[in-house]
Tab-separated table of C-alpha atoms and ligand atoms in Angstrom:
chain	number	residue	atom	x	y	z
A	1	UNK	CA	0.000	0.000	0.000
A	2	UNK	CA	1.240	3.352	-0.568
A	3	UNK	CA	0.465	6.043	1.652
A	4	UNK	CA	1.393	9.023	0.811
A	5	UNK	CA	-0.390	10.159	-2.472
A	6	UNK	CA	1.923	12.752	-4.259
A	7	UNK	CA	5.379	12.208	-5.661
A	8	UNK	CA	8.144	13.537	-4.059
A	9	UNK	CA	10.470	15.790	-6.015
A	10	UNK	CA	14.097	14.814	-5.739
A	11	UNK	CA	16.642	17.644	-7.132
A	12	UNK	CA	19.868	16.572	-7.443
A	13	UNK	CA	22.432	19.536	-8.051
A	14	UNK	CA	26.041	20.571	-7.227
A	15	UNK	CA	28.870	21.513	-9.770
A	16	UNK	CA	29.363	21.222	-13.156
A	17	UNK	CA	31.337	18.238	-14.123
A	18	UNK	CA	30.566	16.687	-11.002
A	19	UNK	CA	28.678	13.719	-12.696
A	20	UNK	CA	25.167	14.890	-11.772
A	21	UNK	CA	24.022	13.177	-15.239
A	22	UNK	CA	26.463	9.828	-15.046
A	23	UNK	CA	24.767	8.957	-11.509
A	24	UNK	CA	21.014	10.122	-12.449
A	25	UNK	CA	21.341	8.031	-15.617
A	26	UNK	CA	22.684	5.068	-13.168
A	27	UNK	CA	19.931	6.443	-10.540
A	28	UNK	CA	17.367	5.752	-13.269
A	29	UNK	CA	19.064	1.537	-13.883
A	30	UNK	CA	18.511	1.045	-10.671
A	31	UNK	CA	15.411	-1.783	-10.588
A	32	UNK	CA	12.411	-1.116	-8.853
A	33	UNK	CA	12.151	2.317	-9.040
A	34	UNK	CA	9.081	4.818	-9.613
A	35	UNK	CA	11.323	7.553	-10.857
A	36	UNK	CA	10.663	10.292	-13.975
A	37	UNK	CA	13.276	12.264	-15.015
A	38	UNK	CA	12.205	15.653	-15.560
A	39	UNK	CA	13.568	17.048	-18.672
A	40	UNK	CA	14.858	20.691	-19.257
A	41	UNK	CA	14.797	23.167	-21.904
A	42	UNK	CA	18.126	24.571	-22.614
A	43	UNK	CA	19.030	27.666	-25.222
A	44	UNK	CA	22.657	25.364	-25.212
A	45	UNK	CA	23.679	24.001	-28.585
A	46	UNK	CA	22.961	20.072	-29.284
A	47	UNK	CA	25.632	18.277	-28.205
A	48	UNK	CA	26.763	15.267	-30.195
A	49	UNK	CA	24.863	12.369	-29.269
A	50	UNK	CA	21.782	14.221	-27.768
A	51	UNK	CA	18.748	13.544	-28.513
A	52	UNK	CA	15.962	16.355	-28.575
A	53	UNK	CA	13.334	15.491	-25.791
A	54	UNK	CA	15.236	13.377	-23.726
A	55	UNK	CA	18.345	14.987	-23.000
A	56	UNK	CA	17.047	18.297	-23.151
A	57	UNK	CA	14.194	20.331	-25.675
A	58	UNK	CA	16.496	22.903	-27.311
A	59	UNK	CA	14.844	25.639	-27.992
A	60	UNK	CA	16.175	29.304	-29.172
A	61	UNK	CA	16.726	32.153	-27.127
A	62	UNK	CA	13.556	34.111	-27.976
A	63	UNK	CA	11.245	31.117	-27.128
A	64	UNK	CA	12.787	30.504	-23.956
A	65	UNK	CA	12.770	34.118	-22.686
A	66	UNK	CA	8.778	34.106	-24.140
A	67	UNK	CA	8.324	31.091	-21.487
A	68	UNK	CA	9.558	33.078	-18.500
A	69	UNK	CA	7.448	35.645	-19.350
A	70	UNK	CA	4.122	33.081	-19.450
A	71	UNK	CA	5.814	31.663	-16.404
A	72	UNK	CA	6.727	28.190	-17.612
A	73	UNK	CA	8.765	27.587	-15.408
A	74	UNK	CA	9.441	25.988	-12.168
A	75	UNK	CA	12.962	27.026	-12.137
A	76	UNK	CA	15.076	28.591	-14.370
A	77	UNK	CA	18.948	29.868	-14.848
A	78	UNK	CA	21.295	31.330	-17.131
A	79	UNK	CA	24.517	29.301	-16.898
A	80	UNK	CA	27.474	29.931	-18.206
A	81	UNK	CA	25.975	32.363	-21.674
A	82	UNK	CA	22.871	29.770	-22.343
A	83	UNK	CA	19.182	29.387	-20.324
A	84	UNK	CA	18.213	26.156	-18.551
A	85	UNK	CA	14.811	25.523	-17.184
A	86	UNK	CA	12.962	22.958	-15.899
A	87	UNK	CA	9.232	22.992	-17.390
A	88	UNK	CA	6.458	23.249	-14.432
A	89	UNK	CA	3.246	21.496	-15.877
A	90	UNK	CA	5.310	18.518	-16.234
A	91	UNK	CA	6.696	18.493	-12.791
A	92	UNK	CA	3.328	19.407	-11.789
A	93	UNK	CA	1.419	16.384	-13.639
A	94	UNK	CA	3.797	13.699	-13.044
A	95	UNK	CA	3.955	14.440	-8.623
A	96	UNK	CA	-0.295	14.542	-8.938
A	97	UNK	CA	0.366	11.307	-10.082
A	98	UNK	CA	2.857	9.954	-7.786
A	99	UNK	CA	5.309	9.864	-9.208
A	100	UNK	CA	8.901	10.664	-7.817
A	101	UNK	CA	9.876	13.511	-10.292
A	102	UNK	CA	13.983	13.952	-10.454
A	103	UNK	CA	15.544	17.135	-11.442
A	104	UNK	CA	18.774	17.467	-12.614
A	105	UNK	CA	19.818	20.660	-12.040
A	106	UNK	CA	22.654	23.499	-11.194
A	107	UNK	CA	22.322	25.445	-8.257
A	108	UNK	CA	21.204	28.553	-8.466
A	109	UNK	CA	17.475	27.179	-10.136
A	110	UNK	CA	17.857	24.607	-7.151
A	111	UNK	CA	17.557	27.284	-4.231
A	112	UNK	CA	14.819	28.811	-6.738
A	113	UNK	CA	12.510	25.299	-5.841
A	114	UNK	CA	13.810	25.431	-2.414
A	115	UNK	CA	11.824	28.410	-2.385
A	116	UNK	CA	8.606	27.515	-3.404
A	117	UNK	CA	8.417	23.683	-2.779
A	118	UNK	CA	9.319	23.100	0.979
A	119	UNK	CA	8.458	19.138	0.914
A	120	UNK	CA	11.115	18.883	-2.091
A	121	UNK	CA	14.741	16.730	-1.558
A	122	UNK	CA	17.634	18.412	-2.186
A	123	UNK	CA	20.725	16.616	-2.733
A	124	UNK	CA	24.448	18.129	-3.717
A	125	UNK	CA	26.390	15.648	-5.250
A	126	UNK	CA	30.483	16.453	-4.699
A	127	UNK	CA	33.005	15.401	-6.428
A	128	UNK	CA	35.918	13.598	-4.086
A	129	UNK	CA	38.267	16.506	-5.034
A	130	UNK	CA	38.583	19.191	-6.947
A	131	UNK	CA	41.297	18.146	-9.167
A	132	UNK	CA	38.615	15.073	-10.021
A	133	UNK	CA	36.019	18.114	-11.120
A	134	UNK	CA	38.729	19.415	-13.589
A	135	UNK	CA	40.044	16.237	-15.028
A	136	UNK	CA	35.948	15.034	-15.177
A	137	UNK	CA	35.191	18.425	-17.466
A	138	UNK	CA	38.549	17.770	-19.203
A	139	UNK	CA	38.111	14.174	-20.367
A	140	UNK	CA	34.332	14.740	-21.272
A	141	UNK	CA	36.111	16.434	-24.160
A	142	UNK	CA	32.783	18.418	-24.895
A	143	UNK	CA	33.895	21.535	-23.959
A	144	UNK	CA	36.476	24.610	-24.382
A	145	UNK	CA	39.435	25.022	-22.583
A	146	UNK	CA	37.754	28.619	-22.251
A	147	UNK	CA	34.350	27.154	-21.158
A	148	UNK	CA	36.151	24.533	-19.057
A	149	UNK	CA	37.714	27.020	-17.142
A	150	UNK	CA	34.664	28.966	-16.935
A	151	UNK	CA	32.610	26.221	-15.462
A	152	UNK	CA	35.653	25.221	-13.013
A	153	UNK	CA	34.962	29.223	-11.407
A	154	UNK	CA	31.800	28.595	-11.395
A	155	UNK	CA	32.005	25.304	-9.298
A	156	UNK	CA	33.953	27.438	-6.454
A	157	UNK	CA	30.789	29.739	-5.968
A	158	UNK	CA	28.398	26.821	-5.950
A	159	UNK	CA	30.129	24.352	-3.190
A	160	UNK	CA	30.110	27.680	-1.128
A	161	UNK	CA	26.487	26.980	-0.999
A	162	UNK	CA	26.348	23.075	0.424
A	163	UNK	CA	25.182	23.578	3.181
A	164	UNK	CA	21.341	24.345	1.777
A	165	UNK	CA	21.008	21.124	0.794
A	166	UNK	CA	19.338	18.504	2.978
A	167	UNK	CA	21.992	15.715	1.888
A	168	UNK	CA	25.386	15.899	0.669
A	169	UNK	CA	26.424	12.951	-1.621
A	170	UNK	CA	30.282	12.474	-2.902
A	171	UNK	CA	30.330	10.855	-5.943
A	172	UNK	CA	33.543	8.649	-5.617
A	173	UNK	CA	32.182	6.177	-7.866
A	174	UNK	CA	28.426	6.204	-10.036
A	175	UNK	CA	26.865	3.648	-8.817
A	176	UNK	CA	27.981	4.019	-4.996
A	177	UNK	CA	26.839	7.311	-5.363
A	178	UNK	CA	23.458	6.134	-6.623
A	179	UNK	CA	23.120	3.267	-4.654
A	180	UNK	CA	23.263	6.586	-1.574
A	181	UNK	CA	20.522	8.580	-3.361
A	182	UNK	CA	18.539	5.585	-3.735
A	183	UNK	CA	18.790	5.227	0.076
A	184	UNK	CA	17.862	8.734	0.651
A	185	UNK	CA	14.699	8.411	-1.622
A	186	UNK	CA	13.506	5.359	0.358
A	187	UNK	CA	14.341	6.877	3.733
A	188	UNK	CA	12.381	10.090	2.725
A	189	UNK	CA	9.380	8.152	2.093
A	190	UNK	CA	8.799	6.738	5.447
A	191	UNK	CA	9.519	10.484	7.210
A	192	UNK	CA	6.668	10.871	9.397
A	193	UNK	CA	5.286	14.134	8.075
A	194	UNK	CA	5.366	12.841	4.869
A	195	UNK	CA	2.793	9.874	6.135
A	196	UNK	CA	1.107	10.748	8.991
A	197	UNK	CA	-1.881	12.424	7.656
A	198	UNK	CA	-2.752	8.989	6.113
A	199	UNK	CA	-1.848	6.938	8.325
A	200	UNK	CA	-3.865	8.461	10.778
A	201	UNK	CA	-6.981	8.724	7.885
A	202	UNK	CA	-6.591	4.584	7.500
A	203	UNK	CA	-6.895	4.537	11.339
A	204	UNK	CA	-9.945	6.697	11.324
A	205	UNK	CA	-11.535	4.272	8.275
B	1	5GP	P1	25.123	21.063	-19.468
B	1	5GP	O1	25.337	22.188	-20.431
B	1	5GP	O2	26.432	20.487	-18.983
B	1	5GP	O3	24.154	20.028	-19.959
B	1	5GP	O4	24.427	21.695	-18.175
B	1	5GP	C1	25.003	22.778	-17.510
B	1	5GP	C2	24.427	22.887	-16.122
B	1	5GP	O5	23.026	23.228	-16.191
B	1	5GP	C3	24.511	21.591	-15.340
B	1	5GP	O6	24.919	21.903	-14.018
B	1	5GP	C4	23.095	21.077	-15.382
B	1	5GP	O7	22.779	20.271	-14.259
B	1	5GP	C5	22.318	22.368	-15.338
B	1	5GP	N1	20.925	22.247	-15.790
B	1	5GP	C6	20.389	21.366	-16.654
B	1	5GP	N2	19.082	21.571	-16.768
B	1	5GP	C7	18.769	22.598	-15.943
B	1	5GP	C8	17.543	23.264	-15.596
B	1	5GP	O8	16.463	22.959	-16.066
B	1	5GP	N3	17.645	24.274	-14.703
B	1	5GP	C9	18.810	24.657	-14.143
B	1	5GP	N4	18.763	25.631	-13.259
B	1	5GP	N5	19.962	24.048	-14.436
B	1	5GP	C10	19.948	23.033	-15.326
């Protein structure tokens, strides 16, 4: 039986480069699991091997800033010269239905749902260094040494901002890392604010 009705929305965040899409991806391989991925809309060029829709919906500058305007979205940010933002109706649809909606996302539109969605899970994923950040962005071999360096500066602002997170998860290797997230899922389900209400309702039936 499952008690509590509405998903729960799990946002996973932290630097880029730190692997945030490596250990979703494994999150999601994981059996047994009721998990969506929510997917963004980014202004970002495709990159190769991306697949419109599932990776992202790439969309041009003008539509996205037309979205904010009609208030789209849930959360949005402009990192690093391109817009990211995480569509609300399907966040919106996919929790009625009880689903556990994940967002992967950086950290500034993260502290943007911490905002509005109190009951929400918010997880920073670390790397276990900082030299492991650099060679991570390096090796992806998708970016600039320009943009690679950008994103590194970047990465110093956001771990100044841990500590708003609920849990802090180092990712020393994928699937240990979501093997942890897994645990912290499961373990936020059975919170007792998150169940009492109907617990109490099947007493009263
Ligand atoms: P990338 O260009 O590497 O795919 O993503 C750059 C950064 O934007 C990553 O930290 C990624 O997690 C983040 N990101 C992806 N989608 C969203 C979104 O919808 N909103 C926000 N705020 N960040 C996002």
């Amino acid at each position: 039986m499952k008690l509590n009705q509405r998903g729960l929305l799990v946002v996973i965040s932290g630097p880029s480069g730190v692997g945030k899409g490596t250990v979703r991806r494994a999150l999601f391989n994981m059996p047994n699991h009721d998990l969506v991925y929510s997917v963004s809309m980014t202004t970002r060029p495709v990159r190769e091997g991306e697949i419109e829709g599932v990776d992202y919906y790439f969309v041009d500058k003008e539509t996205f800033l037309r979205r904010i305007q009609e208030n789209k979205f849930l959360e949005w940010a402009e990192f690093v010269g391109h817009y990211y933002g995480t569509p609300r109706d399907k966040v919106d649809e996919q929790l009625d239905l009880g689903k556990e909606v994940v967002l992967e996302i950086e950290v500034e539109g993260a502290l943007q749902v911490r905002k509005q969605m109190k009951e929400a899970v918010f997880i920073f994923l670390v790397p276990p260094g900082k030299l492991a950040l650099y060679d991570r962005l390096k090796n992806r071999g998708t970016e600039s040494m320009n943009m690679i360096n950008k994103r590194m500066r970047k990465a110093e602002g956001e771990f100044l901002l841990a500590h708003k997170y609920d849990y802090i998860v180092v990712n020393d290797e994928v699937n240990n890392a979501a093997d942890r997230i897994m645990a912290i899922i499961r373990a936020e389900h059975a919170r007792t604010e998150r169940t009492i209400h109907n617990y109490i309702k099947m007493i009263g039936e």
